[in-house]
Coordinates of C-alpha atoms and ligand atoms in Angstrom, one line a residue:
M259 CA -22.4 -11.9 4.9
V260 CA -20.7 -10.0 2.1
L261 CA -17.9 -7.4 3.6
D262 CA -19.8 -4.0 2.3
I263 CA -15.8 -2.4 2.1
P264 CA -13.8 -3.4 -0.9
F265 CA -10.7 -4.9 0.8
N266 CA -10.2 -8.5 0.5
R267 CA -11.4 -10.2 3.3
L268 CA -8.5 -12.9 3.7
W269 CA -6.0 -10.1 2.6
L270 CA -7.5 -8.0 5.9
R271 CA -7.5 -11.2 8.7
D272 CA -4.1 -12.3 7.2
H273 CA -2.6 -8.5 8.2
C274 CA -3.9 -8.5 11.7
R275 CA -1.3 -6.1 13.2
C276 CA -2.8 -7.3 16.9
A277 CA -0.4 -9.0 19.2
E278 CA -1.7 -12.6 18.8
C279 CA -1.3 -12.3 15.4
F280 CA 1.8 -10.2 14.9
H281 CA 4.5 -10.5 17.2
P282 CA 4.7 -6.8 18.6
I283 CA 8.8 -6.6 19.0
T284 CA 10.4 -9.2 15.9
R285 CA 7.6 -7.9 13.9
Q286 CA 7.0 -11.0 12.0
R287 CA 3.5 -12.8 11.2
L288 CA 2.4 -15.5 13.9
V289 CA -1.3 -15.7 12.0
D290 CA -1.1 -18.9 10.5
T291 CA -3.0 -18.0 7.2
F292 CA -3.7 -21.4 6.1
R293 CA -5.7 -21.4 9.6
V294 CA -7.8 -18.0 9.2
T295 CA -9.4 -18.7 5.0
N296 CA -12.5 -19.8 6.8
H297 CA -12.9 -16.4 9.0
W298 CA -15.9 -14.0 8.0
P299 CA -16.7 -11.1 8.8
Q300 CA -19.7 -10.6 11.2
E301 CA -19.5 -7.1 12.3
V302 CA -17.7 -4.1 10.6
K303 CA -17.2 -1.6 12.2
R304 CA -16.0 2.4 10.6
T305 CA -14.8 5.2 13.4
D306 CA -12.6 8.1 12.9
A307 CA -9.7 5.7 13.4
G308 CA -10.2 3.2 10.4
I309 CA -12.1 0.2 10.5
E310 CA -12.6 -2.4 12.9
I311 CA -13.9 -6.3 12.3
T312 CA -15.1 -9.1 14.4
W313 CA -14.3 -12.1 12.5
K314 CA -16.3 -15.4 13.0
E315 CA -14.7 -19.0 11.9
G316 CA -16.9 -20.7 9.3
N317 CA -20.2 -21.5 10.2
S318 CA -20.0 -21.3 14.0
D319 CA -21.6 -18.9 16.0
G320 CA -19.2 -17.7 18.6
T321 CA -16.7 -14.7 17.9
Q322 CA -13.0 -15.9 16.8
H323 CA -11.0 -12.6 16.7
I324 CA -11.2 -8.7 16.6
S325 CA -9.0 -6.7 14.3
A326 CA -8.7 -2.9 13.9
Y327 CA -6.7 -1.0 10.6
P328 CA -6.2 2.7 10.6
W329 CA -7.5 4.3 7.5
D330 CA -3.6 5.1 6.7
W331 CA -2.5 2.1 6.2
L332 CA -5.5 0.7 4.7
S333 CA -4.2 2.3 1.4
H334 CA -1.8 -0.9 1.1
A335 CA -4.2 -2.4 -0.8
D336 CA -4.0 -0.2 -3.9
N337 CA -0.7 0.5 -3.9
R338 CA 1.0 -1.2 -6.7
S339 CA 1.9 1.2 -8.2
K340 CA 5.1 2.7 -9.0
V341 CA 7.8 1.9 -6.2
S342 CA 11.1 3.5 -6.2
E343 CA 14.5 2.4 -4.9
S344 CA 14.1 4.0 -2.0
V345 CA 10.6 2.7 -1.0
E346 CA 11.6 -1.0 -1.8
F347 CA 14.3 -0.7 0.8
G348 CA 12.2 1.4 3.1
L349 CA 13.8 4.7 2.6
T350 CA 12.3 7.7 3.9
A351 CA 15.0 11.0 3.3
A352 CA 17.3 10.0 0.8
G353 CA 17.3 10.2 -2.9
K354 CA 19.1 10.2 -5.8
E355 CA 21.2 13.0 -6.9
Y356 CA 23.1 12.7 -10.7
W357 CA 26.5 14.7 -10.8
T358 CA 28.7 15.2 -13.5
S359 CA 32.7 16.4 -13.9
S360 CA 31.6 19.6 -12.0
I361 CA 30.9 17.6 -8.5
S362 CA 34.9 18.3 -8.4
R363 CA 34.5 21.6 -7.5
S364 CA 32.3 20.4 -4.2
P365 CA 32.5 16.5 -3.5
P366 CA 30.7 15.0 -1.3
T367 CA 32.9 14.3 2.0
V368 CA 32.7 13.7 5.8
S369 CA 35.2 13.6 8.5
Y370 CA 36.5 10.6 10.1
E371 CA 36.8 12.2 13.9
D372 CA 33.1 12.7 13.1
V373 CA 31.9 9.3 11.8
M374 CA 34.3 7.4 14.5
V375 CA 31.8 9.1 17.4
S376 CA 28.7 9.8 16.2
E377 CA 25.7 7.4 14.8
T378 CA 24.4 10.8 13.2
A379 CA 27.2 10.8 11.3
V380 CA 27.2 8.0 9.9
L381 CA 23.7 8.2 8.7
T382 CA 25.2 11.8 7.3
W383 CA 27.6 9.3 5.6
L384 CA 25.6 7.2 4.6
E385 CA 22.8 9.3 3.1
K386 CA 25.6 11.1 1.2
V387 CA 27.0 7.3 -0.5
Y388 CA 23.4 7.0 -1.4
R389 CA 22.7 10.6 -2.9
H390 CA 25.9 10.7 -4.6
G391 CA 26.9 7.2 -4.9
F392 CA 30.1 7.9 -3.8
C393 CA 31.8 9.6 -0.4
F394 CA 35.5 10.8 1.0
V395 CA 36.0 10.6 4.2
S396 CA 38.8 12.9 5.2
D397 CA 41.9 13.0 7.9
V398 CA 41.7 9.2 8.5
P399 CA 45.3 8.2 9.6
P400 CA 47.5 6.3 6.5
T401 CA 47.1 3.0 8.3
P402 CA 45.0 -0.1 7.6
E403 CA 44.1 -0.9 11.2
D404 CA 42.5 2.5 11.2
T405 CA 41.2 2.3 7.5
E406 CA 39.6 -1.6 8.8
Q407 CA 37.9 -0.1 12.2
L408 CA 36.7 3.0 9.9
I409 CA 35.0 0.6 7.2
K410 CA 33.1 -1.4 10.1
R411 CA 31.4 1.7 11.5
I412 CA 29.5 1.3 7.9
A413 CA 28.9 -2.6 8.5
F414 CA 30.5 -6.2 8.4
I415 CA 33.0 -6.6 5.5
R416 CA 31.8 -8.7 2.8
E417 CA 34.5 -11.1 2.0
T418 CA 35.6 -12.5 -1.6
H419 CA 38.3 -14.2 -3.4
Y420 CA 40.5 -11.7 -3.0
G421 CA 39.7 -11.8 0.7
G422 CA 38.0 -9.8 3.6
F423 CA 40.3 -6.8 4.2
W424 CA 42.8 -6.3 1.1
D425 CA 46.3 -4.6 2.1
F426 CA 48.4 -5.1 -1.8
T427 CA 50.6 -3.9 -3.5
A428 CA 50.7 -4.6 -7.7
D429 CA 52.0 -7.8 -7.0
L430 CA 50.0 -9.9 -8.9
A431 CA 48.9 -11.7 -5.9
H432 CA 45.5 -12.1 -7.3
G433 CA 44.9 -12.4 -11.4
D434 CA 43.4 -9.3 -11.9
T435 CA 44.8 -5.9 -13.7
A436 CA 43.8 -4.4 -10.5
Y437 CA 47.1 -6.2 -8.7
T438 CA 49.1 -4.6 -11.5
N439 CA 50.3 -0.6 -12.4
L440 CA 48.2 -0.8 -15.6
A441 CA 45.8 2.0 -16.5
L442 CA 42.0 1.1 -15.5
K443 CA 38.9 1.8 -18.1
A444 CA 35.7 3.1 -15.5
H445 CA 34.0 -0.3 -14.5
T446 CA 32.5 -1.5 -12.0
D447 CA 33.5 -4.6 -9.7
T448 CA 33.0 -8.1 -9.9
T449 CA 30.7 -8.0 -12.9
Y450 CA 31.1 -11.8 -12.7
Y451 CA 29.1 -12.3 -9.3
T452 CA 25.8 -13.0 -9.4
D453 CA 25.1 -9.8 -6.5
P454 CA 28.1 -8.0 -7.6
C455 CA 29.6 -6.2 -4.4
G456 CA 27.7 -3.1 -2.8
L457 CA 30.6 -0.4 -1.9
Q458 CA 33.7 -0.3 -2.2
I459 CA 36.2 1.4 -0.1
F460 CA 39.7 2.2 -0.8
H461 CA 42.6 4.0 1.1
L462 CA 46.1 4.9 -1.1
L463 CA 48.3 4.3 2.0
S464 CA 51.3 5.8 0.0
H465 CA 53.0 6.0 -3.6
T466 CA 56.7 6.3 -3.3
E467 CA 59.0 6.6 -6.7
G468 CA 56.8 7.0 -8.5
S469 CA 53.9 9.1 -10.4
G470 CA 50.3 8.8 -12.0
G471 CA 47.8 6.8 -10.8
E472 CA 45.3 9.6 -10.8
S473 CA 41.2 7.7 -9.9
L474 CA 38.1 8.3 -11.9
L475 CA 34.6 8.2 -11.0
V476 CA 31.6 8.4 -13.3
D477 CA 28.5 8.3 -12.5
G478 CA 26.7 5.3 -14.5
F479 CA 23.7 6.3 -13.3
R480 CA 23.7 10.0 -15.0
A481 CA 25.8 7.8 -17.9
A482 CA 22.6 5.6 -18.7
S483 CA 20.0 8.6 -18.2
E484 CA 22.2 10.1 -21.1
L485 CA 22.3 7.4 -23.2
K486 CA 18.4 6.6 -22.8
T487 CA 18.0 10.2 -23.6
L488 CA 20.4 10.5 -26.9
Y489 CA 19.7 7.1 -28.1
P490 CA 16.4 5.3 -26.9
D491 CA 17.4 2.1 -28.5
D492 CA 20.7 1.6 -27.4
W493 CA 19.3 1.8 -24.0
E494 CA 16.4 -0.6 -25.2
I495 CA 20.0 -3.1 -26.2
L496 CA 22.3 -2.4 -23.0
S497 CA 19.2 -3.1 -20.9
T498 CA 17.8 -6.3 -22.5
T499 CA 21.2 -8.1 -24.1
P500 CA 22.8 -10.3 -21.7
V501 CA 26.6 -10.0 -21.6
P502 CA 28.2 -13.4 -20.2
T503 CA 31.5 -12.3 -17.4
H504 CA 33.8 -14.3 -16.0
S505 CA 37.2 -14.0 -13.2
V506 CA 39.2 -16.9 -13.7
G507 CA 42.5 -15.3 -12.8
D508 CA 42.9 -16.9 -9.5
V509 CA 44.1 -20.5 -9.3
S510 CA 41.3 -21.6 -6.2
Y511 CA 38.4 -19.9 -7.6
K512 CA 36.8 -19.8 -11.6
Y513 CA 33.5 -17.3 -11.6
V514 CA 32.3 -17.5 -14.8
L515 CA 28.0 -16.2 -15.8
R516 CA 27.9 -18.2 -18.9
K517 CA 24.2 -16.4 -19.6
G518 CA 25.3 -13.0 -17.5
H519 CA 23.4 -10.0 -17.3
P520 CA 22.5 -7.2 -19.3
I521 CA 25.1 -3.7 -18.4
I522 CA 22.2 -1.3 -17.5
S523 CA 19.7 -3.0 -15.2
S524 CA 16.1 -0.5 -14.6
S525 CA 13.3 -0.2 -12.6
D526 CA 10.5 1.6 -13.9
G527 CA 12.6 3.0 -16.6
E528 CA 15.1 4.5 -14.0
P529 CA 18.3 2.6 -14.0
S530 CA 18.9 0.5 -11.1
L531 CA 22.3 -1.2 -11.2
I532 CA 25.2 -0.5 -13.6
R533 CA 27.3 -4.1 -14.2
Y534 CA 30.3 -2.8 -16.9
N535 CA 33.9 -4.1 -16.9
N536 CA 34.2 -4.4 -20.9
D537 CA 38.0 -6.6 -19.6
D538 CA 35.9 -9.4 -17.9
R539 CA 33.4 -9.9 -20.8
S540 CA 33.0 -13.2 -21.8
I541 CA 31.9 -14.7 -25.8
M542 CA 28.6 -12.6 -26.7
K543 CA 26.3 -15.3 -28.3
T544 CA 24.5 -14.8 -30.6
S545 CA 25.5 -15.7 -34.3
R546 CA 22.9 -13.1 -36.0
S547 CA 24.9 -10.3 -37.6
D548 CA 22.3 -7.5 -37.3
E549 CA 21.6 -8.4 -33.7
I550 CA 25.5 -8.2 -32.7
S551 CA 26.3 -5.1 -34.8
S552 CA 23.5 -3.5 -33.1
W553 CA 24.6 -4.7 -29.5
Y554 CA 28.1 -3.0 -30.6
R555 CA 26.9 0.0 -32.0
A556 CA 25.0 0.1 -28.4
L557 CA 28.3 -0.6 -26.6
V558 CA 30.6 2.4 -28.4
R559 CA 28.1 4.8 -27.3
W560 CA 28.2 3.8 -24.2
D561 CA 31.7 4.0 -24.0
S562 CA 31.7 7.6 -26.0
V563 CA 28.9 8.4 -22.6
L564 CA 31.3 7.6 -20.2
R565 CA 34.5 9.4 -21.4
S566 CA 32.7 12.5 -22.0
S567 CA 34.5 15.5 -20.5
E568 CA 30.7 16.2 -18.6
S569 CA 30.9 12.6 -17.3
E570 CA 34.7 11.7 -16.2
Y571 CA 35.7 13.0 -12.4
W572 CA 39.6 12.6 -12.6
F573 CA 41.1 13.3 -8.8
K574 CA 44.4 12.3 -6.9
L575 CA 44.1 10.5 -3.9
T576 CA 46.2 11.4 -1.3
P577 CA 47.2 9.3 2.1
G578 CA 44.4 10.4 4.4
T579 CA 41.6 10.4 2.2
V580 CA 39.3 7.3 1.8
I581 CA 36.5 7.0 -0.4
V582 CA 33.5 4.7 -0.3
I583 CA 31.8 4.2 -3.7
D584 CA 28.7 2.2 -4.7
N585 CA 29.7 -0.2 -7.4
H586 CA 25.8 -0.9 -8.5
R587 CA 25.8 2.8 -9.6
V588 CA 29.3 4.6 -9.9
L589 CA 32.4 3.6 -12.2
H590 CA 36.3 4.2 -11.2
G591 CA 39.1 3.7 -12.5
R592 CA 42.2 4.9 -12.8
A593 CA 45.8 6.0 -15.0
A594 CA 48.6 4.4 -15.2
F595 CA 51.1 4.4 -12.8
T596 CA 54.9 4.1 -11.5
G597 CA 56.7 3.4 -8.2
K598 CA 54.9 1.4 -5.6
R599 CA 51.7 2.3 -4.2
R600 CA 50.4 0.5 -1.1
M601 CA 46.6 0.7 -1.1
C602 CA 44.1 -0.9 1.4
G603 CA 39.7 -1.2 1.6
A604 CA 37.0 -3.7 1.5
Y605 CA 34.0 -4.7 0.3
I606 CA 30.4 -4.2 1.9
G607 CA 27.7 -6.2 0.1
R608 CA 24.7 -3.9 -0.9
D609 CA 22.3 -5.4 1.4
D610 CA 24.4 -4.8 4.4
Y611 CA 24.8 -1.0 3.4
M612 CA 21.1 -0.7 2.9
A613 CA 20.1 -2.6 6.6
R614 CA 22.6 0.0 8.4
L615 CA 20.9 2.6 6.6
L616 CA 17.6 2.1 7.4
A617 CA 18.4 1.3 10.8
L618 CA 20.5 4.4 11.5
Q619 CA 17.5 6.2 9.9
D620 CA 15.1 4.3 12.5
Q621 CA 16.9 5.3 15.3
R622 CA 16.5 9.1 14.0
A623 CA 13.0 8.3 14.1
P624 CA 10.7 9.0 17.2
P625 CA 10.6 6.0 19.6
G626 CA 8.2 3.3 19.4
Q627 CA 7.7 2.3 15.7
S628 CA 4.5 1.0 15.0
V629 CA 3.2 -2.3 13.7
W630 CA 1.6 0.0 11.4
D631 CA 5.0 0.9 9.7
P632 CA 4.7 0.8 5.9
M633 CA 7.6 -1.5 5.4
L634 CA 6.3 -4.6 7.4
Ligands
ZN186 ZN1 -4.9 -10.4 14.9

């Protein structure tokens, strides 16, 4: 029998969500896809709720299985069009808002007291991080212990060659300029990882016997969009030319991406990941003079967009204020400083932060999440 509805037979059978075919608790596939390739619809019923199919196996006469599919859910049959990042991660509420330096008038902030006791407040916190790419936490006790506990309200810490939770001064403990008192231009961290760290969290615990060290943030997504508007050719070049990167200052670990990745990654024309630290760039591998001169032109324009007064949000961190930065989007930097600074903080993996955000949204939703949830 030919199925008189515009859906593929195996696709339907493979997506049966009955308790036999799909585990209702773990929400994993139980049906053996490879044993139902010869299942054919014997009967198709249309109801107000959806369609119900009675399957039979091969040429046998006996009924094998009944599946029911809601109409809503059947829209997945033609759902390959533009999938935004929030949909990709199953998020419902949060969108992204690009910002300029005027965000200084009211930067996204949550309070330590709230996020330490309330899951709803953690959701608000992470939605702010998602929307703006950064968020302050106010009134944090200026100790490493309290800061670590705060960070773990988001998720477990991502260990790297810099350690798990860091507590450091400008002593060059790791072979990286972050561990000096030099100025750092706007950059993202760990450009030399195949999966750059997702969130970075900083707390300035003390700054004594000196001055300077103002902090800088730049919305990399806004800057990339600006570049695309002003200089579309340069956007094209920076989003397609791979940039090799390295971090080899440590004795024990040498991170090298010989091929590298473009500075701007994009999805459906929107920026999705900024990977940029000009100091960590390795040898550009092109011998063609026209190619490399176009790339440098694009890089110089990217730098000018990043350093415009519209882009640069400068502020002074003080003990008690923690900052959380989306390292896939927002660039950070700092002015040179004198005296002694003690900083602590950590990284959290991108997937772990997004998974926590999704779980918190899920907890807020009405109970009894359906097996027909579009994310499954
Ligand atoms: Zn089934």
